Tab-separated table of C-alpha atoms and ligand atoms in Angstrom:
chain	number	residue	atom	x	y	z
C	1	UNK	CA	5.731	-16.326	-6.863
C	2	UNK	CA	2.433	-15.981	-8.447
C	3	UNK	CA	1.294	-20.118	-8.242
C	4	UNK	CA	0.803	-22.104	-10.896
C	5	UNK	CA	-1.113	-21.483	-14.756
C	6	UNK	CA	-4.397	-21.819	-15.166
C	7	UNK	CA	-5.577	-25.801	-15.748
C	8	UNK	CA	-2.815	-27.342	-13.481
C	9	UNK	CA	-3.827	-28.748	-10.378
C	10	UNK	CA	-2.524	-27.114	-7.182
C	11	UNK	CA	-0.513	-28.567	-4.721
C	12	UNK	CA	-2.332	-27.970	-1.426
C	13	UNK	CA	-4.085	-30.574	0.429
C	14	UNK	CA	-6.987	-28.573	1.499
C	15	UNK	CA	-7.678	-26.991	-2.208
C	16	UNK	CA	-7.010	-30.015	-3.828
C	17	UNK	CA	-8.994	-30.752	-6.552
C	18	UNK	CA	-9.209	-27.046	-7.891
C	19	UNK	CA	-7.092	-25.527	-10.607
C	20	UNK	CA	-6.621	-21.771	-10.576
C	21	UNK	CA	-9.414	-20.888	-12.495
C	22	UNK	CA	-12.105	-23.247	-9.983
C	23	UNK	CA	-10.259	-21.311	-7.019
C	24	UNK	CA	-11.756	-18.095	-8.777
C	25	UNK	CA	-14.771	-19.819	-9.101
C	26	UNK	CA	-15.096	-20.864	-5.392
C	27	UNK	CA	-14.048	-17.456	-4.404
C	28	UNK	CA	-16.742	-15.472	-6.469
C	29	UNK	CA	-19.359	-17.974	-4.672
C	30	UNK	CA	-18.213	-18.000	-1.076
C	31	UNK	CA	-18.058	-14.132	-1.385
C	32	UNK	CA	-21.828	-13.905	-2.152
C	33	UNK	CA	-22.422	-16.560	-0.281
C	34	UNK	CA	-20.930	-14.727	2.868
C	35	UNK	CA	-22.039	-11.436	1.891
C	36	UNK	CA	-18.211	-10.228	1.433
C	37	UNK	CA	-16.349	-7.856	-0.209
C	38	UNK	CA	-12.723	-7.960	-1.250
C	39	UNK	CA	-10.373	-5.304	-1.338
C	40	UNK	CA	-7.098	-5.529	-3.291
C	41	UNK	CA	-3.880	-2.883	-3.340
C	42	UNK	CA	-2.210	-2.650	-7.041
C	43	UNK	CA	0.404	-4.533	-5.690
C	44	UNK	CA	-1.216	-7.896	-5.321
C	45	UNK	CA	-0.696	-10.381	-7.822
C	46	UNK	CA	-2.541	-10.182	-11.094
C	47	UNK	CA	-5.867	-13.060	-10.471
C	48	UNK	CA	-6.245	-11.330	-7.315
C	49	UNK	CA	-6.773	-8.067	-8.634
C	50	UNK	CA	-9.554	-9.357	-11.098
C	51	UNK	CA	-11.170	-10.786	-8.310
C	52	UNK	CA	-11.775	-7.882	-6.414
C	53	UNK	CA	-14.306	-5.668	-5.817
C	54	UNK	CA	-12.515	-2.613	-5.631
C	55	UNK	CA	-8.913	-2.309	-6.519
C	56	UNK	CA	-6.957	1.159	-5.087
C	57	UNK	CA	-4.574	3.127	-2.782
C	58	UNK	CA	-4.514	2.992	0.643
C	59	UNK	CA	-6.441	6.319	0.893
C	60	UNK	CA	-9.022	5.033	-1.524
C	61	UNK	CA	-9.278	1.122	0.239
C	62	UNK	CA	-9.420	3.204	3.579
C	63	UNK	CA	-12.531	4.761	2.521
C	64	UNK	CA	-14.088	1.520	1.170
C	65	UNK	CA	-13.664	-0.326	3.552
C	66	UNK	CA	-15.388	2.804	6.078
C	67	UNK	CA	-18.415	2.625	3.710
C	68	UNK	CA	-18.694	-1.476	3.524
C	69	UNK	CA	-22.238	-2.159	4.112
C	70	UNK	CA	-21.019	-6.171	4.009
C	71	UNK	CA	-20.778	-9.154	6.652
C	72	UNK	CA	-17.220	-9.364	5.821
C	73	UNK	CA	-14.174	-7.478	4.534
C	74	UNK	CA	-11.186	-9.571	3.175
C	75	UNK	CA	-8.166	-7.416	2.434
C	76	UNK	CA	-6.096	-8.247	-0.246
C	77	UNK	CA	-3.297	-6.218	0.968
C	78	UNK	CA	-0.708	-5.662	3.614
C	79	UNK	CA	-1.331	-5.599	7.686
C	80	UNK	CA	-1.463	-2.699	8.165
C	81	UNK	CA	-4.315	-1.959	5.373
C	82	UNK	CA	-6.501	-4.343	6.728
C	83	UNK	CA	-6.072	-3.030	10.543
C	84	UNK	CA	-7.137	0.401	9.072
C	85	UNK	CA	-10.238	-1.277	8.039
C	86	UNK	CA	-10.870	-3.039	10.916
C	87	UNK	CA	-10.411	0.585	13.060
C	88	UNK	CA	-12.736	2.699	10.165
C	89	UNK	CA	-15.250	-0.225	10.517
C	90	UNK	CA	-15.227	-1.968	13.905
C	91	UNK	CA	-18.768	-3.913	13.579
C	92	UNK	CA	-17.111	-5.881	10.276
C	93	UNK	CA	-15.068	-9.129	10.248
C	94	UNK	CA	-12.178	-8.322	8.651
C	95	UNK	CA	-9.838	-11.521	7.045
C	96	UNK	CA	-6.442	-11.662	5.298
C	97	UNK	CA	-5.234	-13.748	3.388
C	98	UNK	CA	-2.058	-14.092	4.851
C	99	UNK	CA	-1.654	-12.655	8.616
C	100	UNK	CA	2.693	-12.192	8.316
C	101	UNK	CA	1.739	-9.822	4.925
C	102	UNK	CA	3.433	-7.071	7.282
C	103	UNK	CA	5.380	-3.525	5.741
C	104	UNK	CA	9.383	-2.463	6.081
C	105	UNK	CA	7.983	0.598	7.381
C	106	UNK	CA	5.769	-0.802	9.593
C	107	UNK	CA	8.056	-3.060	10.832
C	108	UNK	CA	11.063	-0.137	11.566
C	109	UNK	CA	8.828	1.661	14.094
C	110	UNK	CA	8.414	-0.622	17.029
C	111	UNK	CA	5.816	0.870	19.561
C	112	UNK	CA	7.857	1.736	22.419
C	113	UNK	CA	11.231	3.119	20.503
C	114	UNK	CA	7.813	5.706	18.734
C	115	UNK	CA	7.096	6.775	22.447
C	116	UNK	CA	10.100	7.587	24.044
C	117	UNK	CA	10.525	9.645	20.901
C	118	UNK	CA	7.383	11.033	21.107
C	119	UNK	CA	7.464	11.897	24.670
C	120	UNK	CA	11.157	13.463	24.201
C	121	UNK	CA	9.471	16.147	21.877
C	122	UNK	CA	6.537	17.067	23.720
C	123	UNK	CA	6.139	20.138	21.449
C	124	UNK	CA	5.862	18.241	18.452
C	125	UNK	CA	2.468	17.266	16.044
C	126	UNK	CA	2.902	13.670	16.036
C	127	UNK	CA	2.061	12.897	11.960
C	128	UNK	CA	2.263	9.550	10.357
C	129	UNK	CA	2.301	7.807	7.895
C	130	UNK	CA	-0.418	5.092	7.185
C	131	UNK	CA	2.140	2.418	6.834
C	132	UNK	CA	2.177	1.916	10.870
C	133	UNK	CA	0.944	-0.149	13.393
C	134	UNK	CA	-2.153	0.262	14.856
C	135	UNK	CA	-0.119	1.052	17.862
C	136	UNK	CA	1.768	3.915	16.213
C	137	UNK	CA	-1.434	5.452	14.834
C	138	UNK	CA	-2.893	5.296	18.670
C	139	UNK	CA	0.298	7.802	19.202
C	140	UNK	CA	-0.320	9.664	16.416
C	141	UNK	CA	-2.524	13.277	16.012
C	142	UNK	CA	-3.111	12.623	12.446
C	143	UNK	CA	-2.416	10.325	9.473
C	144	UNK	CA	-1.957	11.125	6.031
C	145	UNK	CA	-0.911	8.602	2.812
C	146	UNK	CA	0.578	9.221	-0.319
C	147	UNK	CA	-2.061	10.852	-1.901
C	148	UNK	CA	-3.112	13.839	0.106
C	149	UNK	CA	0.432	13.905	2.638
C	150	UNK	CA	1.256	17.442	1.390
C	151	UNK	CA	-2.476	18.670	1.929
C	152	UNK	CA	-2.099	16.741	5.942
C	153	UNK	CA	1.220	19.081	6.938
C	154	UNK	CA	-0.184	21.896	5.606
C	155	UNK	CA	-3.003	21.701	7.584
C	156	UNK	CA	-0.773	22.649	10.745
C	157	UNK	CA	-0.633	26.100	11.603
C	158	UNK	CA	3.243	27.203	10.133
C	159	UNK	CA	5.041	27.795	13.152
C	160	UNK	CA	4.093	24.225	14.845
C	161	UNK	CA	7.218	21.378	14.807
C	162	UNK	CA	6.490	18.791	13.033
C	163	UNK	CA	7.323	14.710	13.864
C	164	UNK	CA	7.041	12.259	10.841
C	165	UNK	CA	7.241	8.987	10.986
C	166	UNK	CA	8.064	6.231	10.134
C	167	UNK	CA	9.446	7.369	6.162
C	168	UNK	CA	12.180	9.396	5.853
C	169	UNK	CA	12.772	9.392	2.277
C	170	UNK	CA	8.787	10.697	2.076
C	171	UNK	CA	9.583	13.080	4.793
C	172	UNK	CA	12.256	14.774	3.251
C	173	UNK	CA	10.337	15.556	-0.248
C	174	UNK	CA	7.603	16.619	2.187
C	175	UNK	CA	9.698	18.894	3.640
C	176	UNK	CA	11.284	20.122	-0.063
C	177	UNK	CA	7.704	20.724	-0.822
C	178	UNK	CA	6.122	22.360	2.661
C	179	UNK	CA	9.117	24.048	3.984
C	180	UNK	CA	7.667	22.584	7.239
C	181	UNK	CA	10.134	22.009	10.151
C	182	UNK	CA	9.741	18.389	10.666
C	183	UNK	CA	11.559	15.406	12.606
C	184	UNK	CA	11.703	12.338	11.088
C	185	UNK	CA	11.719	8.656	11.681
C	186	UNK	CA	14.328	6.663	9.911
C	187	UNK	CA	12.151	4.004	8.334
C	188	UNK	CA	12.646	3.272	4.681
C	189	UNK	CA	10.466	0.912	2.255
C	190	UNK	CA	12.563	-1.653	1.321
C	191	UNK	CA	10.989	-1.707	-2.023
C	192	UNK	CA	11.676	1.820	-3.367
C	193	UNK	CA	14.920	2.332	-1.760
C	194	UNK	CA	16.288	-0.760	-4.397
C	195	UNK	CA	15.119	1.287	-7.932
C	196	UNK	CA	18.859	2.279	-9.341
C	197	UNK	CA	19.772	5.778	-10.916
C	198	UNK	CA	22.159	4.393	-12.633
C	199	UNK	CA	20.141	1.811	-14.571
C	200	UNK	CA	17.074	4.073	-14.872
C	201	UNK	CA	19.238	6.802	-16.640
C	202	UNK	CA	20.669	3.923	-18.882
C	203	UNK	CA	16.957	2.909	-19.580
C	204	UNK	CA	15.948	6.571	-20.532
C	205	UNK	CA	18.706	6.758	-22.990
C	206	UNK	CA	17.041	3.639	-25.460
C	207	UNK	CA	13.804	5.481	-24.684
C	208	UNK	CA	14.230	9.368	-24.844
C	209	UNK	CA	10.715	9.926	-25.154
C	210	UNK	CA	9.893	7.876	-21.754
C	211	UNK	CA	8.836	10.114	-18.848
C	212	UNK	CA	10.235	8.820	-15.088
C	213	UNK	CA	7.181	8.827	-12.727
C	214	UNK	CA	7.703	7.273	-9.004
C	215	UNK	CA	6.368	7.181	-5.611
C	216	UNK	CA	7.380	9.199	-2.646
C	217	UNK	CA	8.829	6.423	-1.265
C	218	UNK	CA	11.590	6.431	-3.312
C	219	UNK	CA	14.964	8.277	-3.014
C	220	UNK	CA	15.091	12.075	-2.838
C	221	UNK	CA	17.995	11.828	-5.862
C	222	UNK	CA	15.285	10.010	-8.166
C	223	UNK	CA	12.319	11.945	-6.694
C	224	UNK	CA	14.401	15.053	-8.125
C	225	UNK	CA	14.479	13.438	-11.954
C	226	UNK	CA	10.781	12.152	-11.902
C	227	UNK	CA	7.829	13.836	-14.481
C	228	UNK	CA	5.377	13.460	-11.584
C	229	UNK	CA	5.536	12.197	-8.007
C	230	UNK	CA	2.525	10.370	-6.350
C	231	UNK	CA	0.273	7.582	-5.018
C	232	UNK	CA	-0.154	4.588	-6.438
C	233	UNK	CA	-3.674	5.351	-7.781
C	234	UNK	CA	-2.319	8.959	-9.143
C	235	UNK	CA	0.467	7.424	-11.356
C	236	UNK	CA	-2.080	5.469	-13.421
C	237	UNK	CA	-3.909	8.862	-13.328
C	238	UNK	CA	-1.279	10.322	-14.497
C	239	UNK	CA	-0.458	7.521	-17.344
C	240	UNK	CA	-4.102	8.070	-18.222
C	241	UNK	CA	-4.238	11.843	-18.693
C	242	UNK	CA	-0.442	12.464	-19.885
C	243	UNK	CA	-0.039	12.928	-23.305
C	244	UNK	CA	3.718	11.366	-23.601
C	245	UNK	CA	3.249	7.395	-24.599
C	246	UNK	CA	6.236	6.320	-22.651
C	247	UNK	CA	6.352	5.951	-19.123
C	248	UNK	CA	9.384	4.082	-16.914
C	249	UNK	CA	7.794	3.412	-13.466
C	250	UNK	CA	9.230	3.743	-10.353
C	251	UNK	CA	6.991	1.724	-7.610
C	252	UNK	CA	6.004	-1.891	-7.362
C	253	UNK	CA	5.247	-3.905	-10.816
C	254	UNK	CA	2.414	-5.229	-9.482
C	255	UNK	CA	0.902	-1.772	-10.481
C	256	UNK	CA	1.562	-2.264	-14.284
C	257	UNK	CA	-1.832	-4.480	-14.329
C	258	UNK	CA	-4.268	-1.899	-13.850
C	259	UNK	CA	-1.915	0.722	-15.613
C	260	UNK	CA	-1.461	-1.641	-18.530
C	261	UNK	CA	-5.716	-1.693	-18.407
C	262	UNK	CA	-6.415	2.270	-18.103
C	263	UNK	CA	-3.869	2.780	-20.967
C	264	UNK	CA	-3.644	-0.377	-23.113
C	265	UNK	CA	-1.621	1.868	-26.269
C	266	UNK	CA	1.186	3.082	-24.187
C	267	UNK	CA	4.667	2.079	-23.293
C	268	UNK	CA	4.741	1.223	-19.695
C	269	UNK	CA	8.722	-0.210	-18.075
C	270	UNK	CA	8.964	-1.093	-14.982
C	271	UNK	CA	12.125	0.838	-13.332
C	272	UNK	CA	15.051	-1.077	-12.939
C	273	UNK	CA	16.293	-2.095	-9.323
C	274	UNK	CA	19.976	-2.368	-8.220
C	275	UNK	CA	21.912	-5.846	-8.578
C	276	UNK	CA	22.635	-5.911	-5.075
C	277	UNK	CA	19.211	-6.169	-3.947
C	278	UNK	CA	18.191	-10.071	-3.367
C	279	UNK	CA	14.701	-10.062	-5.364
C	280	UNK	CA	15.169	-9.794	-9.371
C	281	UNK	CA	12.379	-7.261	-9.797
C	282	UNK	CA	10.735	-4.345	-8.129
C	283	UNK	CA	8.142	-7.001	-6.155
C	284	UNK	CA	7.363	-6.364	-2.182
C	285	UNK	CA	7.518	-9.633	-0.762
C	286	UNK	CA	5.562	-8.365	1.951
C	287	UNK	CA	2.151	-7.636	-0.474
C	288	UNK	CA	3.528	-11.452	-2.294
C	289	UNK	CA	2.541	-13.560	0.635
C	290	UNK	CA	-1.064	-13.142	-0.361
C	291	UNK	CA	-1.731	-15.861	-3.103
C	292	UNK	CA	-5.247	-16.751	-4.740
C	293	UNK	CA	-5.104	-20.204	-2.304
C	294	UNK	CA	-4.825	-17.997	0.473
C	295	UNK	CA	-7.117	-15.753	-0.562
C	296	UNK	CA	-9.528	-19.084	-1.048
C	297	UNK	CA	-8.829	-20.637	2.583
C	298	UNK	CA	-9.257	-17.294	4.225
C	299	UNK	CA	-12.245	-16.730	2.732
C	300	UNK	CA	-13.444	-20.209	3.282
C	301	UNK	CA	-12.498	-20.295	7.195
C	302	UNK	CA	-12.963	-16.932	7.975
C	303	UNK	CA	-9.754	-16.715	9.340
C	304	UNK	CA	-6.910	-15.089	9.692
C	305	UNK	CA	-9.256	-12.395	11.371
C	306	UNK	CA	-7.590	-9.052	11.820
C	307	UNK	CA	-8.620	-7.572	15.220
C	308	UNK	CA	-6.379	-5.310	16.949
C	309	UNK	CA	-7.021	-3.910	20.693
C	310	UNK	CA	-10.409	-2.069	21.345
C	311	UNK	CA	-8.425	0.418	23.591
C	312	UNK	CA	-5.936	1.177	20.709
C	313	UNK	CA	-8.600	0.770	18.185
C	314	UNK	CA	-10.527	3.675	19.725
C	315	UNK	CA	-7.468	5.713	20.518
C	316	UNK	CA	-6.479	5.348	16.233
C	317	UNK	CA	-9.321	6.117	14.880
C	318	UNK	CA	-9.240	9.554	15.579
C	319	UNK	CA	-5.997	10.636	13.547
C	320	UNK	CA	-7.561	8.462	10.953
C	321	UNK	CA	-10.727	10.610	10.983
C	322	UNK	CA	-9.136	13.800	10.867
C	323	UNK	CA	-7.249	12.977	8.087
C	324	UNK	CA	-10.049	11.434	5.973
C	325	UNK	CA	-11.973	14.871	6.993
C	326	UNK	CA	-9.234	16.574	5.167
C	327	UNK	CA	-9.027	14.771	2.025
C	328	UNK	CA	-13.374	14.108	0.930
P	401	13P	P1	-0.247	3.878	-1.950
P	401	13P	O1	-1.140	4.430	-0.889
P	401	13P	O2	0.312	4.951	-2.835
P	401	13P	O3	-0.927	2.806	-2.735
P	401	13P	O4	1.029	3.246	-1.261
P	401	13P	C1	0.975	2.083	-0.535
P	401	13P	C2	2.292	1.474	-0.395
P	401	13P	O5	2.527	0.637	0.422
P	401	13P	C3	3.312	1.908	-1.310
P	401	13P	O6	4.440	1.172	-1.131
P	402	SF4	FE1	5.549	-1.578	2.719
P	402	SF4	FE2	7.131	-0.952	0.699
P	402	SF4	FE3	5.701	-3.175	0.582
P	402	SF4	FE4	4.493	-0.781	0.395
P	402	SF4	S1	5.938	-1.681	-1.051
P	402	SF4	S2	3.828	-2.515	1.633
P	402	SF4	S3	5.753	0.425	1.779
P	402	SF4	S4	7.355	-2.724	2.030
């Protein structure tokens, strides 16, 4: 899934004659030579990562990209990362490598089935989840991700009903940890929902020592077994400042880079997913689609350019702000 080694040629017409490490090459120049910056989730593959300029969360890539004083943003990431960019920083050009790089929960909350919903609890703070459409934000009074979610509820007065959407499994441990009344969306990551409790109990008996750590995303059942619960950027926090030297971790592998970086001494095992699921390891196919070619054309032609309606652009941004207000 990741292309081909270093030193072989790639296949590509249009990239033909460059190996792997001349694509870096070429990227490195066009982004100077554009004046761009690239931003990159954890869960893109490994060359992208060392390409970019800053590597994080979605709270932490949201606030980059607000702050990019560039001619161009490429996002190294899913859809609806790179829409939040385009919404926190209108004037920018903001490119993808791959335009279908889309999200399960994204995708389970189509625009119209969120309004009737919506409209049928009129007494309801409308709170969502980052992974949404622009659309869905435009609907929404305030965002929140996986890093400052609790802090986001909490910020409504107690007696107020809650909606989440669209992730159920991280509105129900939002719920264990608030006490909040909230009504959720049933949208799942398709990702998280395929780690096994079976296999990940197996895996901590040959290594006793190892502590569980995994992202709200997942299951309440393995939520309730994990050392720590968090964002992406806050496990390899965690990693860092733990003092156990064993960790079996519960989110996408393409994390383990940057973990495997911050804490090059430890034990890190990527949790084990269920043999029913289609894809051998715990890999979103969605984040996949962006390759280092892709990443090279796009940043070439300018193009796939992310650019969502003004109307709903305007209309998002505002639960966006509020939330980034809340979490400095
Ligand atoms: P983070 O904000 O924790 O990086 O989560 C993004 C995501 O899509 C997790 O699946
Ligand atoms: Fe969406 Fe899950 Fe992929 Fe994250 S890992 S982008 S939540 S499908």
């Amino acid at each position: 899934m990741t292309g081909t080694s270093t030193g072989q040629r790639m296949e590509h017409q249009d990239i033909n004659p460059f190996t792997r490490e001349e694509l870096g090459q070429e990227i490195c120049r066009l982004k100077e030579q554009k004046n761009a910056i690239i931003l990159a989730h954890y869960y893109q593959e490994h060359a992208i990562q060392d390409l970019a300029d800053f590597i994080g969360d979605s709270l932490g890539l949201s606030r980059q990209a607000e702050k990019a004083d560039v001619d161009l943003i490429v996002f190294a990431g899913v859809h609806f990362m790179a829409e939040t960019a385009k919404i926190l920083n209108p004037e920018k050009k903001v490119i993808i490598p791959d335009i279908n790089a889309s999200c399960s929960l994204a995708e389970s909350c189509p625009p119209q089935e969120f309004r009737q919903f919506v409209d049928a609890h009129p007494d309801h703070v409308v709170i969502t989840y980052i992974n949404c459409t622009a659309d869905i934000k435009a609907m929404s009074d305030m965002i929140c991700t996986s890093s400052n979610a609790e802090k986001v509820i909490m910020s409504v007065p107690e007696s107020q009903p809650i909606i989440f959407a669209p992730d159920c499994n991280l509105g129900k441990y939002l719920i264990k940890k608030t006490g909040r009344d909230m009504l959720l969306w049933d949208g799942t990551c398709v990702v998280h929902e395929a780690f096994s409790m079976d296999k990940i109990l197996e895996l901590h008996k040959m290594h006793p020592e190892a502590q569980f750590i995994a992202h709200p995303e997942s299951e309440g059942h393995l939520l309730d077994i994990a050392s720590y619960t968090g964002s992406t950027a806050g496990m390899i926090k965690y990693v860092k400042s733990s003092p156990s030297k064993e960790f079996i971790v519960g989110t996408e592998v393409g994390i383990l880079h940057q973990m495997r970086k911050v804490v090059p001494d430890k034990v890190l095992i990527p949790a084990p997913i269920r043999e029913d699921n289609t894809c051998a390891c715990s890999e979103c196919a969605y984040m996949k689609l962006n390759t280092l070619e892709k990443l090279y054309l796009c940043l070439r032609d300018e193009k796939p350019e992310v650019n969502p309606d003004p109307g709903i652009m305007e209309k998002a941004r505002l639960p966006i702000r509020r939330m980034l207000e809340l979490s400095p």
